[in-house]
Amino acid sequence: MDDIQNNVKEAFSKHGVDNPELENAISDILNQVLDSRTLSKRIWKDVIEHYERDEKVKRSFR
């Protein structure tokens, strides 16, 4: 989280923008996006594991 906030601050200062509220808003949005992406990856992994387990069970009854 701190890395994102630092990157946003650096980008703002590089472009001469001084707006801490906007920096915080952008940092929060980026953190939420990364959190949801991580969650999506975990959910996808879980779905794949369940699918593979179901396939093994189906094959065992053939």
XYZ file of N, CA and C in Angstrom:
186
model
N 0.822 -1.188 0.000
C 0.000 0.000 0.000
C 0.868 1.255 0.000
N 1.918 1.231 0.789
C 2.794 2.394 0.855
C 3.499 2.634 -0.469
N 3.833 1.549 -1.174
C 4.495 1.700 -2.465
C 3.617 2.451 -3.449
N 2.349 2.104 -3.474
C 1.430 2.775 -4.393
C 1.314 4.241 -4.032
N 1.155 4.521 -2.753
C 1.010 5.905 -2.310
C 2.276 6.703 -2.631
N 3.436 6.100 -2.419
C 4.694 6.776 -2.749
C 4.811 7.029 -4.244
N 4.418 6.057 -5.054
C 4.470 6.234 -6.507
C 3.560 7.357 -6.964
N 2.368 7.432 -6.375
C 1.431 8.494 -6.734
C 2.004 9.850 -6.326
N 2.573 9.940 -5.115
C 3.172 11.202 -4.654
C 4.309 11.632 -5.567
N 5.153 10.678 -5.949
C 6.270 10.985 -6.845
C 5.774 11.501 -8.187
N 4.748 10.855 -8.719
C 4.199 11.282 -10.008
C 3.609 12.683 -9.905
N 2.902 12.962 -8.818
C 2.318 14.293 -8.629
C 3.414 15.347 -8.527
N 4.438 15.077 -7.721
C 5.508 16.068 -7.557
C 6.304 16.237 -8.847
N 6.473 15.165 -9.592
C 7.187 15.227 -10.874
C 6.483 16.170 -11.842
N 5.155 16.187 -11.778
C 4.372 17.032 -12.679
C 3.957 18.351 -12.032
N 4.461 18.614 -10.838
C 4.197 19.883 -10.178
C 2.788 20.031 -9.624
N 2.139 18.921 -9.334
C 0.776 18.953 -8.802
C 0.844 18.784 -7.288
N 0.161 19.678 -6.565
C 0.127 19.583 -5.105
C -1.323 19.485 -4.661
N -1.817 18.241 -4.602
C -3.199 18.017 -4.193
C -3.259 16.714 -3.392
N -3.009 16.802 -2.075
C -2.971 15.589 -1.243
C -4.272 14.794 -1.254
N -5.405 15.472 -1.343
C -6.687 14.757 -1.361
C -6.810 13.899 -2.615
N -6.400 14.448 -3.743
C -6.447 13.690 -4.992
C -5.443 12.539 -4.957
N -4.264 12.785 -4.386
C -3.273 11.713 -4.230
C -3.860 10.549 -3.442
N -4.504 10.866 -2.319
C -5.097 9.820 -1.483
C -6.215 9.087 -2.210
N -7.032 9.824 -2.950
C -8.132 9.191 -3.683
C -7.592 8.223 -4.735
N -6.590 8.656 -5.469
C -6.006 7.796 -6.509
C -5.336 6.581 -5.872
N -4.625 6.785 -4.769
C -3.985 5.663 -4.071
C -5.019 4.652 -3.594
N -6.124 5.150 -3.037
C -7.187 4.253 -2.572
C -7.781 3.449 -3.719
N -8.023 4.112 -4.842
C -8.591 3.425 -6.010
C -7.639 2.336 -6.492
N -6.363 2.655 -6.593
C -5.384 1.664 -7.050
C -5.293 0.487 -6.084
N -5.341 0.760 -4.797
C -5.314 -0.331 -3.809
C -6.538 -1.223 -3.933
N -7.701 -0.626 -4.151
C -8.922 -1.416 -4.313
C -8.847 -2.286 -5.556
N -8.316 -1.722 -6.634
C -8.187 -2.485 -7.877
C -7.254 -3.670 -7.668
N -6.131 -3.438 -7.024
C -5.185 -4.528 -6.783
C -5.775 -5.569 -5.847
N -6.503 -5.119 -4.817
C -7.141 -6.066 -3.902
C -8.169 -6.918 -4.631
N -8.973 -6.303 -5.494
C -9.993 -7.072 -6.211
C -9.348 -8.011 -7.217
N -8.227 -7.598 -7.786
C -7.515 -8.463 -8.720
C -6.958 -9.686 -8.002
N -6.390 -9.460 -6.840
C -5.869 -10.564 -6.033
C -6.992 -11.503 -5.639
N -8.111 -10.932 -5.231
C -9.266 -11.747 -4.862
C -9.748 -12.561 -6.057
N -9.804 -11.944 -7.227
C -10.231 -12.656 -8.437
C -9.309 -13.830 -8.740
N -8.013 -13.618 -8.589
C -7.059 -14.699 -8.839
C -7.271 -15.853 -7.864
N -7.515 -15.520 -6.591
C -7.741 -16.571 -5.594
C -9.022 -17.336 -5.887
N -10.066 -16.611 -6.250
C -11.339 -17.264 -6.575
C -11.160 -18.166 -7.786
N -10.477 -17.680 -8.818
C -10.260 -18.469 -10.029
C -9.492 -19.743 -9.700
N -8.462 -19.633 -8.867
C -7.684 -20.805 -8.475
C -8.573 -21.812 -7.753
N -9.425 -21.335 -6.874
C -10.340 -22.206 -6.140
C -11.311 -22.903 -7.090
N -11.835 -22.161 -8.062
C -12.766 -22.732 -9.038
C -12.076 -23.828 -9.841
N -10.866 -23.568 -10.290
C -10.108 -24.561 -11.064
C -9.863 -25.814 -10.225
N -9.493 -25.631 -8.959
C -9.250 -26.793 -8.094
C -10.514 -27.628 -7.920
N -11.641 -26.977 -7.723
C -12.907 -27.710 -7.579
C -13.264 -28.437 -8.878
N -13.053 -27.775 -9.996
C -13.348 -28.387 -11.290
C -12.476 -29.629 -11.499
N -11.191 -29.497 -11.229
C -10.284 -30.631 -11.408
C -10.645 -31.785 -10.471
N -11.028 -31.457 -9.257
C -11.439 -32.490 -8.304
C -12.690 -33.203 -8.803
N -13.659 -32.435 -9.303
C -14.884 -33.034 -9.846
C -14.582 -33.935 -11.035
N -13.661 -33.503 -11.883
C -13.287 -34.317 -13.043
C -12.644 -35.636 -12.607
N -11.815 -35.593 -11.587
C -11.199 -36.825 -11.077
C -12.262 -37.786 -10.562
N -13.243 -37.260 -9.853
C -14.322 -38.100 -9.323
C -15.118 -38.703 -10.469
N -15.433 -37.906 -11.481
C -16.186 -38.413 -12.641
C -15.415 -39.526 -13.340
N -14.107 -39.329 -13.526
C -13.292 -40.339 -14.195
C -13.204 -41.619 -13.381
N -13.233 -41.495 -12.087
C -13.118 -42.694 -11.251
C -14.356 -43.584 -11.345
N -15.494 -43.024 -11.750
C -16.720 -43.810 -11.878
C -16.955 -44.309 -13.300
N -16.048 -44.081 -14.191
C -16.211 -44.548 -15.573
C -15.790 -45.967 -15.727
